[in-house]
Amino acid sequence: GCFREPFGLQGTELRVAARAGIAIYPVDGEDADTLFKNAEAALKKVRESGEHYLFYAADMNARAAHALSLETRLRKAVQEQQFVLHYQPKIDLATDEICGLEALIRWNDPETGLVPPMQFIPLLEETGMILEVGRWAIRSALSQRGEWRTAGLTAPRIAVNVSALQLQQRDFPDMVMAAVQQDGGADALEVEVTESLLMKDVQATIAKLSAVRERGVPVAMDDFGTGYSSLSYIARLPINSVKIDRSFIMGMAGGPQEMAIVTTIIALAHSLNLKVTAEGVETGEQSRLLKLLRCDEGQGYLFSKPLPAGEIARMLRLEAQERRVSPTGRSAGKGRR
């Protein structure tokens, strides 16, 4: 109640908000140190939940301990370079050939094996470690592409996802171009940014991504259709392509409304001279419909799951052999329906 009314400070009204974590003696602790520690755990949960106050619960310290353990292991993972990249092919739906790859970060934890990205990427962003890991991902993807080309393989452009924290850095364009100049040229890399991230700070985002695109690196808008893009901004955004979110692709064959959404997105993108990639393609029926709608590219388990670099090399080698057998290249798509 004491914070309900504003305070006067040098002629200006100042409103103060308070949040509290509460621990009760003796249930939550029989000494001051224990009570303080448990109240602090409750306060941390308050900040995460958006509530004004919370009482301590026994599992709060367990969750905090787990988060701290995970953060410690992640810091070690960064130091010891325990991260690896897997690559998921993008398929040209007109020719059924591989036309690109998306690099996806995996954590090869010595204790538990490969860890899914959703279990550690948010913590990398929260702690700022994503800056170092993000730089590594770009350089590693470009270096791997260089190895494939040295081995005589025709390696396509590789897309790398960029986080909000990376894009906020003033030197983001310089970091991208330094990696490109060192490891393969502008035709080697594509930057992927989610729709919601693109719309966070539109003017700053436009400036940074324009600097990247002007130097030859294309930009893709990921998860298109799930954010809140204004049509007035889409034409101004420095993007070369959009990726239709998998949720729309999954529902596409379910009824006319879902089909109309995908149709509209493809038509809108093509009217703005943007390439369209469909994410999460899992069935032959989805692929057939996307081809009828003249969607440019498909990506999903129908074609291939994300694979380690060695398996991608075998896939590229097999496609090159099939292309030599069939100069039109269309035989390469037989295994991909």
XYZ file of C-alpha atoms in Angstrom:
337
model
C 0.000 0.000 0.000
C 2.874 2.423 0.754
C 3.969 2.354 -2.889
C 0.507 2.921 -4.322
C 0.774 6.728 -4.296
C 3.575 8.483 -6.240
C 6.474 10.179 -4.455
C 7.362 13.801 -5.161
C 10.967 14.361 -6.212
C 12.085 17.879 -7.232
C 8.687 18.649 -8.724
C 8.434 15.297 -10.527
C 6.145 12.398 -9.631
C 8.028 9.153 -9.157
C 6.266 5.817 -8.876
C 8.055 2.962 -7.168
C 7.205 -0.713 -7.548
C 8.277 -3.411 -5.118
C 8.572 -7.161 -5.432
C 9.112 -9.550 -2.540
C 10.178 -13.113 -1.939
C 8.864 -14.402 1.375
C 10.213 -17.145 3.666
C 8.440 -17.919 6.975
C 10.031 -19.085 10.226
C 10.273 -21.930 11.175
C 8.748 -23.805 8.210
C 11.172 -22.339 5.652
C 14.206 -22.145 7.965
C 15.176 -22.028 11.610
C 18.008 -19.501 11.304
C 18.506 -16.145 9.598
C 20.883 -17.423 6.909
C 18.494 -20.164 5.771
C 15.502 -17.828 5.802
C 17.399 -15.216 3.796
C 18.587 -17.790 1.237
C 15.075 -19.158 0.755
C 13.508 -15.692 0.542
C 16.093 -14.865 -2.133
C 15.107 -17.995 -4.070
C 11.470 -16.881 -3.908
C 12.456 -13.370 -5.062
C 14.250 -14.821 -8.098
C 11.068 -16.703 -8.998
C 9.068 -13.458 -8.590
C 11.264 -11.728 -11.181
C 10.768 -14.598 -13.629
C 7.003 -14.852 -13.116
C 6.028 -11.187 -13.104
C 4.162 -11.569 -9.798
C 4.492 -8.919 -7.068
C 5.325 -11.450 -4.340
C 5.672 -15.205 -3.848
C 6.109 -17.435 -0.817
C 9.040 -19.825 -0.770
C 8.412 -23.367 -2.044
C 10.784 -26.266 -1.478
C 11.465 -26.878 -5.163
C 12.709 -23.316 -5.793
C 16.233 -24.013 -4.574
C 16.322 -27.255 -6.544
C 15.456 -25.382 -9.747
C 17.981 -22.660 -8.939
C 20.663 -25.272 -8.277
C 19.857 -27.011 -11.574
C 20.073 -23.695 -13.476
C 23.399 -22.874 -11.801
C 24.758 -26.333 -12.617
C 23.649 -25.981 -16.231
C 25.252 -22.535 -16.499
C 28.534 -23.879 -15.063
C 28.521 -26.781 -17.523
C 27.746 -24.418 -20.412
C 30.652 -22.130 -19.510
C 32.903 -25.180 -19.554
C 31.374 -26.205 -22.889
C 32.270 -22.798 -24.367
C 35.835 -23.023 -23.055
C 36.338 -26.586 -24.270
C 34.444 -26.116 -27.577
C 31.955 -28.900 -26.926
C 29.502 -27.482 -29.478
C 29.047 -29.045 -32.905
C 27.061 -28.075 -35.982
C 24.568 -30.285 -37.768
C 23.216 -29.273 -41.169
C 19.707 -29.629 -42.580
C 19.381 -29.460 -46.385
C 17.035 -27.068 -48.170
C 15.588 -28.523 -51.365
C 14.769 -26.653 -54.562
C 11.182 -27.787 -55.132
C 11.428 -27.245 -58.908
C 14.475 -29.496 -59.394
C 14.504 -31.590 -56.183
C 18.168 -30.693 -55.688
C 19.915 -29.434 -52.551
C 20.093 -25.646 -52.835
C 21.186 -24.697 -49.329
C 21.929 -25.873 -45.809
C 20.893 -24.572 -42.394
C 23.501 -24.879 -39.652
C 22.026 -25.952 -36.304
C 23.965 -25.873 -33.025
C 24.156 -29.012 -30.905
C 25.862 -29.336 -27.513
C 27.896 -32.524 -27.272
C 27.840 -32.760 -23.479
C 30.367 -35.386 -22.219
C 27.932 -36.265 -19.409
C 24.683 -36.669 -21.348
C 25.537 -36.692 -25.075
C 23.852 -34.418 -27.632
C 21.624 -31.831 -25.928
C 18.657 -30.330 -27.886
C 19.100 -26.573 -28.527
C 15.950 -25.501 -26.658
C 17.521 -26.833 -23.452
C 20.561 -24.553 -23.634
C 20.147 -21.748 -26.210
C 17.915 -19.629 -23.894
C 20.559 -19.816 -21.148
C 23.326 -18.909 -23.606
C 21.315 -15.788 -24.484
C 20.530 -14.962 -20.848
C 24.199 -15.155 -19.831
C 25.606 -13.477 -22.944
C 27.578 -16.575 -23.924
C 25.592 -16.641 -27.178
C 27.895 -13.897 -28.502
C 30.925 -16.178 -28.416
C 28.999 -19.276 -29.500
C 27.285 -17.316 -32.293
C 30.620 -16.115 -33.683
C 31.911 -19.667 -33.492
C 28.835 -20.993 -35.357
C 29.342 -18.623 -38.292
C 33.068 -19.292 -38.556
C 32.644 -23.044 -38.110
C 29.934 -23.277 -40.795
C 32.037 -21.323 -43.274
C 35.132 -23.346 -42.445
C 33.212 -26.593 -42.979
C 31.942 -25.355 -46.340
C 35.542 -24.616 -47.302
C 36.526 -28.187 -46.394
C 33.751 -29.604 -48.573
C 34.839 -27.447 -51.501
C 38.482 -28.457 -51.020
C 37.305 -32.070 -51.224
C 35.774 -31.306 -54.635
C 32.145 -31.071 -53.501
C 29.717 -28.409 -54.698
C 28.709 -27.025 -51.321
C 25.704 -24.677 -51.267
C 25.238 -21.540 -49.194
C 24.888 -22.141 -45.433
C 22.299 -20.302 -43.331
C 23.165 -19.481 -39.713
C 20.625 -18.258 -37.156
C 21.329 -14.982 -35.367
C 20.052 -14.221 -31.853
C 18.629 -10.986 -30.488
C 21.766 -10.306 -28.442
C 24.027 -10.724 -31.464
C 21.963 -8.336 -33.551
C 22.044 -5.749 -30.764
C 25.837 -5.483 -30.991
C 27.087 -2.407 -32.823
C 29.799 -4.395 -34.565
C 27.425 -7.135 -35.806
C 27.880 -6.302 -39.540
C 31.667 -6.102 -39.119
C 31.745 -9.433 -37.274
C 29.784 -11.144 -40.061
C 31.909 -9.684 -42.829
C 35.179 -10.486 -41.058
C 34.107 -14.140 -40.893
C 33.026 -14.132 -44.533
C 36.251 -12.551 -45.755
C 38.340 -15.042 -43.811
C 36.417 -18.205 -44.601
C 34.741 -18.209 -47.957
C 33.198 -15.105 -49.499
C 29.733 -13.554 -49.356
C 28.203 -16.358 -51.452
C 28.952 -18.817 -48.634
C 26.658 -17.438 -45.927
C 23.028 -16.528 -45.309
C 21.855 -14.838 -42.097
C 18.548 -16.038 -40.608
C 16.637 -13.798 -38.185
C 13.227 -14.579 -36.671
C 10.274 -12.374 -37.556
C 9.699 -11.304 -33.931
C 13.364 -10.299 -33.625
C 13.248 -8.284 -36.840
C 10.334 -6.244 -35.477
C 11.860 -5.478 -32.035
C 13.880 -2.407 -33.003
C 12.969 -1.938 -36.630
C 15.151 1.058 -37.498
C 18.326 -0.345 -35.910
C 17.615 -3.777 -37.400
C 17.147 -2.342 -40.880
C 20.450 -0.460 -40.648
C 22.500 -3.471 -39.495
C 20.980 -6.017 -41.851
C 21.209 -3.560 -44.759
C 24.945 -3.257 -44.094
C 25.257 -7.040 -44.242
C 23.113 -7.443 -47.362
C 24.836 -4.614 -49.218
C 28.064 -6.584 -48.906
C 26.541 -9.638 -50.561
C 25.241 -11.722 -47.643
C 21.486 -12.467 -48.042
C 19.079 -12.256 -45.106
C 16.144 -14.604 -44.427
C 13.158 -13.943 -42.165
C 12.575 -17.112 -40.147
C 9.238 -18.259 -38.631
C 7.311 -15.961 -40.975
C 3.653 -15.604 -40.032
C 4.096 -16.124 -36.277
C 5.130 -12.566 -35.364
C 3.478 -9.203 -35.756
C 5.025 -7.756 -38.886
C 3.346 -4.687 -40.294
C 2.836 -4.909 -44.032
C 4.184 -1.367 -44.237
C 7.517 -2.628 -42.910
C 7.901 -5.877 -44.842
C 8.724 -4.106 -48.106
C 11.329 -1.992 -46.311
C 13.066 -4.806 -44.452
C 16.414 -5.764 -46.000
C 15.496 -9.415 -46.525
C 15.925 -11.719 -49.499
C 13.649 -14.546 -48.435
C 11.027 -15.681 -45.938
C 10.602 -19.054 -44.274
C 6.995 -20.104 -43.678
C 6.666 -21.392 -40.125
C 6.160 -25.140 -39.789
C 2.827 -24.683 -37.967
C 1.254 -23.437 -41.225
C 2.785 -26.269 -43.260
C 1.506 -28.897 -40.809
C -2.064 -27.632 -41.131
C -1.945 -26.979 -44.859
C -3.719 -30.167 -45.948
C -6.273 -29.890 -43.136
C -8.659 -27.433 -44.724
C -9.188 -24.399 -46.967
C -8.313 -21.815 -44.296
C -4.845 -23.225 -43.604
C -4.253 -23.634 -47.330
C -5.299 -20.021 -47.927
C -2.742 -18.772 -45.385
C 0.139 -20.550 -47.117
C -1.093 -19.444 -50.541
C -1.296 -15.821 -49.383
C 2.182 -15.847 -47.816
C 3.753 -17.237 -50.988
C 1.905 -14.732 -53.196
C 2.850 -11.812 -50.925
C 6.500 -12.812 -50.794
C 6.751 -13.322 -54.557
C 5.082 -9.951 -55.179
C 7.949 -8.407 -53.173
C 10.534 -10.453 -55.111
C 11.308 -12.580 -52.073
C 12.191 -16.268 -52.196
C 10.007 -18.593 -50.085
C 11.129 -21.598 -48.047
C 8.635 -23.918 -46.345
C 9.816 -25.265 -42.988
C 8.818 -28.574 -41.444
C 7.855 -30.409 -44.635
C 7.150 -33.959 -43.479
C 4.802 -35.568 -46.019
C 4.695 -36.113 -49.740
C 1.279 -34.413 -49.853
C 2.716 -31.238 -48.304
C 5.537 -31.257 -50.838
C 3.099 -31.764 -53.731
C 0.902 -28.877 -52.616
C 3.889 -26.572 -52.124
C 5.077 -27.344 -55.640
C 1.625 -26.517 -57.028
C 1.780 -23.198 -55.138
C 5.239 -22.535 -56.657
C 6.981 -22.393 -53.286
C 10.695 -22.095 -54.021
C 12.270 -24.331 -51.388
C 11.355 -26.983 -48.841
C 13.061 -28.025 -45.631
C 12.050 -30.807 -43.292
C 12.214 -34.474 -42.365
C 10.635 -35.552 -45.676
C 13.919 -34.583 -47.307
C 16.389 -35.002 -44.452
C 16.795 -34.500 -40.738
C 19.756 -32.355 -39.549
C 22.931 -34.352 -40.149
C 26.594 -34.223 -39.085
C 29.070 -32.810 -41.615
C 30.268 -36.266 -42.722
C 26.770 -37.409 -43.705
C 26.132 -34.144 -45.553
C 29.343 -34.739 -47.508
C 28.073 -38.183 -48.549
C 24.737 -36.640 -49.584
C 26.470 -33.960 -51.688
C 28.717 -36.571 -53.286
C 25.732 -38.796 -54.162
C 23.856 -35.872 -55.668
C 26.884 -34.945 -57.805
C 27.031 -38.524 -59.110
C 23.324 -38.525 -59.949
C 23.682 -35.192 -61.706
C 26.406 -36.629 -63.915
C 24.136 -39.562 -64.788
C 21.215 -37.238 -65.543
C 22.401 -33.834 -66.868
C 19.010 -32.276 -66.056
C 19.679 -33.014 -62.396
C 16.105 -34.144 -61.784
C 17.112 -37.719 -60.953
C 18.672 -36.396 -57.741
C 15.225 -35.915 -56.279
C 13.993 -39.487 -56.601
C 14.952 -40.315 -53.034
C 13.303 -37.126 -51.795
C 9.896 -37.644 -53.426
